[in-house]
PDB file of C-alpha atoms in Angstrom:
ATOM      1  CA  MET A 183      76.801  76.741 134.014  1.00 71.00           C
ATOM      2  CA  THR A 184      80.269  78.042 133.251  1.00 88.00           C
ATOM      3  CA  THR A 185      82.313  79.156 136.226  1.00 93.00           C
ATOM      4  CA  TYR A 186      84.496  82.217 135.738  1.00 95.00           C
ATOM      5  CA  VAL A 187      87.574  82.978 137.762  1.00 97.00           C
ATOM      6  CA  TYR A 188      87.532  86.577 138.926  1.00 97.00           C
ATOM      7  CA  PRO A 189      88.632  88.845 137.181  1.00 97.00           C
ATOM      8  CA  GLN A 190      89.096  86.998 133.884  1.00 95.00           C
ATOM      9  CA  PRO A 191      87.927  89.160 130.932  1.00 95.00           C
ATOM     10  CA  GLU A 192      85.240  86.671 129.908  1.00 95.00           C
ATOM     11  CA  TRP A 193      83.359  87.272 133.190  1.00 96.00           C
ATOM     12  CA  PRO A 194      82.101  90.812 132.310  1.00 97.00           C
ATOM     13  CA  ASP A 195      81.249  89.626 128.792  1.00 95.00           C
ATOM     14  CA  ALA A 196      79.084  86.818 130.167  1.00 96.00           C
ATOM     15  CA  SER A 197      77.473  89.129 132.739  1.00 96.00           C
ATOM     16  CA  ALA A 198      76.577  91.672 130.039  1.00 96.00           C
ATOM     17  CA  GLU A 199      74.933  88.937 127.949  1.00 96.00           C
ATOM     18  CA  LEU A 200      72.617  88.106 130.869  1.00 96.00           C
ATOM     19  CA  TYR A 201      71.558  91.719 131.472  1.00 97.00           C
ATOM     20  CA  ASP A 202      67.813  91.884 130.956  1.00 96.00           C
ATOM     21  CA  GLU A 203      64.736  94.124 131.196  1.00 96.00           C
ATOM     22  CA  GLY A 204      64.423  93.428 134.914  1.00 96.00           C
ATOM     23  CA  PHE A 205      67.796  95.029 135.583  1.00 97.00           C
ATOM     24  CA  GLU A 206      67.043  97.795 133.107  1.00 97.00           C
ATOM     25  CA  LYS A 207      63.879  98.707 135.054  1.00 97.00           C
ATOM     26  CA  LYS A 208      65.648  98.567 138.424  1.00 97.00           C
ATOM     27  CA  LEU A 209      68.439 100.812 137.132  1.00 97.00           C
ATOM     28  CA  ALA A 210      66.260 103.162 135.054  1.00 97.00           C
ATOM     29  CA  ALA A 211      67.317 106.149 137.178  1.00 95.00           C
ATOM     30  CA  LEU A 212      71.033 105.456 136.666  1.00 94.00           C
ATOM     31  CA  SER A 213      73.134 106.878 133.863  1.00 94.00           C
ATOM     32  CA  GLY A 214      76.878 107.207 133.845  1.00 93.00           C
ATOM     33  CA  LYS A 215      80.263 106.031 132.726  1.00 95.00           C
ATOM     34  CA  PHE A 216      81.902 104.047 135.491  1.00 95.00           C
ATOM     35  CA  GLY A 217      85.299 102.447 135.718  1.00 96.00           C
ATOM     36  CA  PHE A 218      86.415  99.894 138.264  1.00 97.00           C
ATOM     37  CA  GLN A 219      90.055  99.286 139.084  1.00 98.00           C
ATOM     38  CA  ILE A 220      91.146  95.987 140.610  1.00 98.00           C
ATOM     39  CA  GLY A 221      94.538  96.310 142.256  1.00 98.00           C
ATOM     40  CA  ALA A 222      97.459  94.075 141.398  1.00 97.00           C
ATOM     41  CA  GLU A 223      97.782  90.927 143.504  1.00 97.00           C
ATOM     42  CA  PRO A 224     100.525  88.602 142.226  1.00 96.00           C
ATOM     43  CA  ASP A 225      99.446  85.812 144.612  1.00 95.00           C
ATOM     44  CA  TRP A 226      96.121  85.807 142.761  1.00 96.00           C
ATOM     45  CA  GLY A 227      97.766  85.912 139.332  1.00 94.00           C
ATOM     46  CA  ILE A 228      96.913  89.589 138.894  1.00 96.00           C
ATOM     47  CA  GLU A 229     100.322  90.975 137.988  1.00 94.00           C
ATOM     48  CA  GLU A 230      99.080  94.484 137.226  1.00 95.00           C
ATOM     49  CA  GLU A 231      95.918  96.470 137.777  1.00 97.00           C
ATOM     50  CA  VAL A 232      92.783  95.359 135.952  1.00 97.00           C
ATOM     51  CA  TYR A 233      90.181  97.812 134.703  1.00 98.00           C
ATOM     52  CA  LEU A 234      86.518  97.366 133.866  1.00 98.00           C
ATOM     53  CA  SER A 235      84.251  99.812 132.065  1.00 98.00           C
ATOM     54  CA  MET A 236      80.501 100.033 132.636  1.00 97.00           C
ATOM     55  CA  ILE A 237      78.322 102.494 130.763  1.00 97.00           C
ATOM     56  CA  LEU A 238      74.650 102.839 131.599  1.00 97.00           C
ATOM     57  CA  GLU A 239      72.088 105.129 129.961  1.00 97.00           C
ATOM     58  CA  ALA A 240      68.822 105.322 131.900  1.00 97.00           C
ATOM     59  CA  GLY A 241      69.283 101.721 132.978  1.00 96.00           C
ATOM     60  CA  LYS A 242      70.256 100.428 129.545  1.00 97.00           C
ATOM     61  CA  LEU A 243      73.590  98.628 129.669  1.00 98.00           C
ATOM     62  CA  VAL A 244      75.675 100.078 126.864  1.00 98.00           C
ATOM     63  CA  GLU A 245      78.926  98.446 127.905  1.00 97.00           C
ATOM     64  CA  PHE A 246      80.419  96.221 130.565  1.00 97.00           C
ATOM     65  CA  LYS A 247      83.852  94.914 129.686  1.00 97.00           C
ATOM     66  CA  SER A 248      87.463  94.529 130.705  1.00 97.00           C
ATOM     67  CA  CYS A 249      89.542  97.343 129.297  1.00 97.00           C
ATOM     68  CA  SER A 250      92.906  99.061 129.419  1.00 97.00           C
ATOM     69  CA  LYS A 251      93.792 101.682 132.008  1.00 97.00           C
ATOM     70  CA  ASP A 252      93.877 104.325 129.271  1.00 97.00           C
ATOM     71  CA  TYR A 253      90.428 103.349 128.006  1.00 98.00           C
ATOM     72  CA  ALA A 254      88.975 103.437 131.523  1.00 98.00           C
ATOM     73  CA  HIS A 255      90.452 106.871 132.213  1.00 98.00           C
ATOM     74  CA  ASP A 256      89.417 108.245 128.815  1.00 98.00           C
ATOM     75  CA  THR A 257      85.800 107.028 128.911  1.00 97.00           C
ATOM     76  CA  SER A 258      84.837 106.936 132.603  1.00 97.00           C
ATOM     77  CA  ASP A 259      83.518 109.852 134.613  1.00 96.00           C
ATOM     78  CA  TYR A 260      84.197 107.901 137.803  1.00 96.00           C
ATOM     79  CA  ILE A 261      86.740 105.225 138.592  1.00 97.00           C
ATOM     80  CA  MET A 262      86.564 103.317 141.850  1.00 96.00           C
ATOM     81  CA  GLY A 263      89.495 101.169 142.887  1.00 98.00           C
ATOM     82  CA  ALA A 264      90.143  98.531 145.510  1.00 98.00           C
ATOM     83  CA  THR A 265      92.170  95.448 146.236  1.00 98.00           C
ATOM     84  CA  PRO A 266      90.927  92.152 144.804  1.00 98.00           C
ATOM     85  CA  GLN A 267      90.142  91.074 148.362  1.00 98.00           C
ATOM     86  CA  ALA A 268      87.918  94.139 148.948  1.00 98.00           C
ATOM     87  CA  TRP A 269      86.064  93.551 145.671  1.00 98.00           C
ATOM     88  CA  LYS A 270      85.648  89.869 146.592  1.00 98.00           C
ATOM     89  CA  ARG A 271      83.975  90.858 149.852  1.00 98.00           C
ATOM     90  CA  ILE A 272      81.567  93.122 147.932  1.00 97.00           C
ATOM     91  CA  LEU A 273      80.834  90.580 145.188  1.00 97.00           C
ATOM     92  CA  THR A 274      80.218  87.803 147.718  1.00 97.00           C
ATOM     93  CA  LYS A 275      77.967  90.203 149.681  1.00 95.00           C
ATOM     94  CA  LYS A 276      80.108  90.067 152.821  1.00 97.00           C
ATOM     95  CA  ASP A 277      80.550  93.844 152.534  1.00 97.00           C
ATOM     96  CA  LYS A 278      78.360  96.566 151.035  1.00 94.00           C
ATOM     97  CA  PHE A 279      79.729  98.903 148.381  1.00 92.00           C
ATOM     98  CA  VAL A 280      78.641 102.071 150.213  1.00 90.00           C
ATOM     99  CA  GLY A 281      80.193 100.904 153.486  1.00 93.00           C
ATOM    100  CA  ALA A 282      83.407  99.922 151.716  1.00 95.00           C
ATOM    101  CA  PHE A 283      83.491 103.277 149.905  1.00 93.00           C
ATOM    102  CA  MET A 284      82.813 105.313 153.029  1.00 91.00           C
ATOM    103  CA  GLY A 285      85.277 103.160 155.002  1.00 95.00           C
ATOM    104  CA  GLY A 286      88.053 103.749 152.471  1.00 96.00           C
ATOM    105  CA  ARG A 287      88.246 100.140 151.274  1.00 97.00           C
ATOM    106  CA  VAL A 288      87.058 101.364 147.871  1.00 96.00           C
ATOM    107  CA  LYS A 289      88.793 104.541 146.779  1.00 97.00           C
ATOM    108  CA  LEU A 290      87.742 107.093 144.211  1.00 96.00           C
ATOM    109  CA  GLU A 291      90.460 107.170 141.546  1.00 96.00           C
ATOM    110  CA  LYS A 292      88.654 109.615 139.249  1.00 97.00           C
ATOM    111  CA  GLY A 293      85.608 111.865 139.634  1.00 96.00           C
ATOM    112  CA  ASP A 294      83.929 113.618 142.522  1.00 93.00           C
ATOM    113  CA  THR A 295      82.697 111.917 145.668  1.00 90.00           C
ATOM    114  CA  VAL A 296      79.145 113.271 145.466  1.00 87.00           C
ATOM    115  CA  GLY A 297      78.705 111.979 141.922  1.00 84.00           C
ATOM    116  CA  ALA A 298      80.223 108.614 142.787  1.00 85.00           C
ATOM    117  CA  LEU A 299      77.769 108.242 145.653  1.00 82.00           C
ATOM    118  CA  ALA A 300      74.982 108.239 143.045  1.00 80.00           C
ATOM    119  CA  LEU A 301      75.895 104.563 142.653  1.00 84.00           C
ATOM    120  CA  GLY A 302      74.998 103.955 146.297  1.00 87.00           C
ATOM    121  CA  PRO A 303      71.256 103.318 145.942  1.00 92.00           C
ATOM    122  CA  HIS A 304      71.949 101.044 142.982  1.00 95.00           C
ATOM    123  CA  ALA A 305      74.997  99.214 144.322  1.00 92.00           C
ATOM    124  CA  ASN A 306      73.177  96.035 145.382  1.00 93.00           C
ATOM    125  CA  THR A 307      71.512  95.751 141.961  1.00 96.00           C
ATOM    126  CA  LEU A 308      74.849  96.326 140.205  1.00 95.00           C
ATOM    127  CA  VAL A 309      76.422  93.572 142.295  1.00 94.00           C
ATOM    128  CA  ASP A 310      73.547  91.302 141.229  1.00 95.00           C
ATOM    129  CA  VAL A 311      74.172  92.229 137.585  1.00 95.00           C
ATOM    130  CA  ILE A 312      77.826  91.233 137.711  1.00 94.00           C
ATOM    131  CA  THR A 313      77.363  88.116 139.819  1.00 94.00           C
ATOM    132  CA  GLN A 314      74.696  86.423 137.676  1.00 94.00           C
ATOM    133  CA  VAL A 315      77.390  84.077 136.472  1.00 95.00           C
ATOM    134  CA  GLU A 316      79.120  81.635 138.749  1.00 95.00           C
ATOM    135  CA  LEU A 317      82.315  83.191 140.078  1.00 96.00           C
ATOM    136  CA  THR A 318      85.220  81.701 141.906  1.00 97.00           C
ATOM    137  CA  PHE A 319      88.216  83.604 143.182  1.00 98.00           C
ATOM    138  CA  PRO A 320      91.916  82.873 142.754  1.00 97.00           C
ATOM    139  CA  ASP A 321      92.456  82.429 146.488  1.00 97.00           C
ATOM    140  CA  ASP A 322      89.868  79.620 146.460  1.00 97.00           C
ATOM    141  CA  LEU A 323      91.630  77.637 143.703  1.00 96.00           C
ATOM    142  CA  SER A 324      93.904  74.656 144.214  1.00 97.00           C
ATOM    143  CA  PRO A 325      97.581  75.384 143.507  1.00 96.00           C
ATOM    144  CA  LYS A 326      97.353  73.597 140.142  1.00 97.00           C
ATOM    145  CA  ALA A 327      94.145  75.410 139.135  1.00 96.00           C
ATOM    146  CA  LEU A 328      95.704  78.720 140.198  1.00 97.00           C
ATOM    147  CA  GLU A 329      98.695  78.139 137.936  1.00 96.00           C
ATOM    148  CA  THR A 330      96.361  77.328 135.039  1.00 96.00           C
ATOM    149  CA  PHE A 331      94.325  80.474 135.760  1.00 96.00           C
ATOM    150  CA  LYS A 332      97.458  82.645 135.883  1.00 95.00           C
ATOM    151  CA  ALA A 333      98.590  81.421 132.464  1.00 94.00           C
ATOM    152  CA  ASP A 334      95.115  81.710 130.920  1.00 94.00           C
ATOM    153  CA  PHE A 335      94.549  85.144 132.472  1.00 95.00           C
ATOM    154  CA  THR A 336      97.829  86.520 131.155  1.00 93.00           C
ATOM    155  CA  LYS A 337      97.148  85.096 127.690  1.00 94.00           C
ATOM    156  CA  SER A 338      93.576  86.407 127.548  1.00 93.00           C
ATOM    157  CA  ARG A 339      94.612  89.905 128.616  1.00 94.00           C
ATOM    158  CA  SER A 340      97.424  89.925 126.077  1.00 93.00           C
ATOM    159  CA  GLU A 341      95.110  88.807 123.262  1.00 94.00           C
ATOM    160  CA  ARG A 342      92.656  91.596 124.132  1.00 93.00           C
ATOM    161  CA  GLY A 343      95.350  94.214 124.491  1.00 91.00           C
ATOM    162  CA  ILE A 344      94.482  94.970 128.077  1.00 93.00           C
TER     163      ILE A 344
END
């Protein structure tokens, strides 16, 4: 199994490919255009904010990809943002999305709070969707592997125009 370093753009692509009918059934009540902002963290090789776009229509995954800030703001009804460390805690299930949101560790960048809370009942399933692939995090890499990730991450983002 390929291991992806969070938040390299290939990670959402691989997660979207693994989305199946089981997730579609679990998320059948969820529709929306969601954006996720990952704050800059130079120590992790994230020199500027990273954005992800997720579009669901009655549980059908229309899109899950890395994108530009402009794209996220133009297409998303809701954008939730946090530090890479806060997202890591959620993705490794050491923190719950709703608790992080209510505790201010995840902030609403766009949209209304009531609408954003519609994600709440589905948050655990969404975390499962995006962690089907093996993830590692920049702070868990050796210094040499981190330098390689930083270079690859910058190149990949540049090639995709994000």
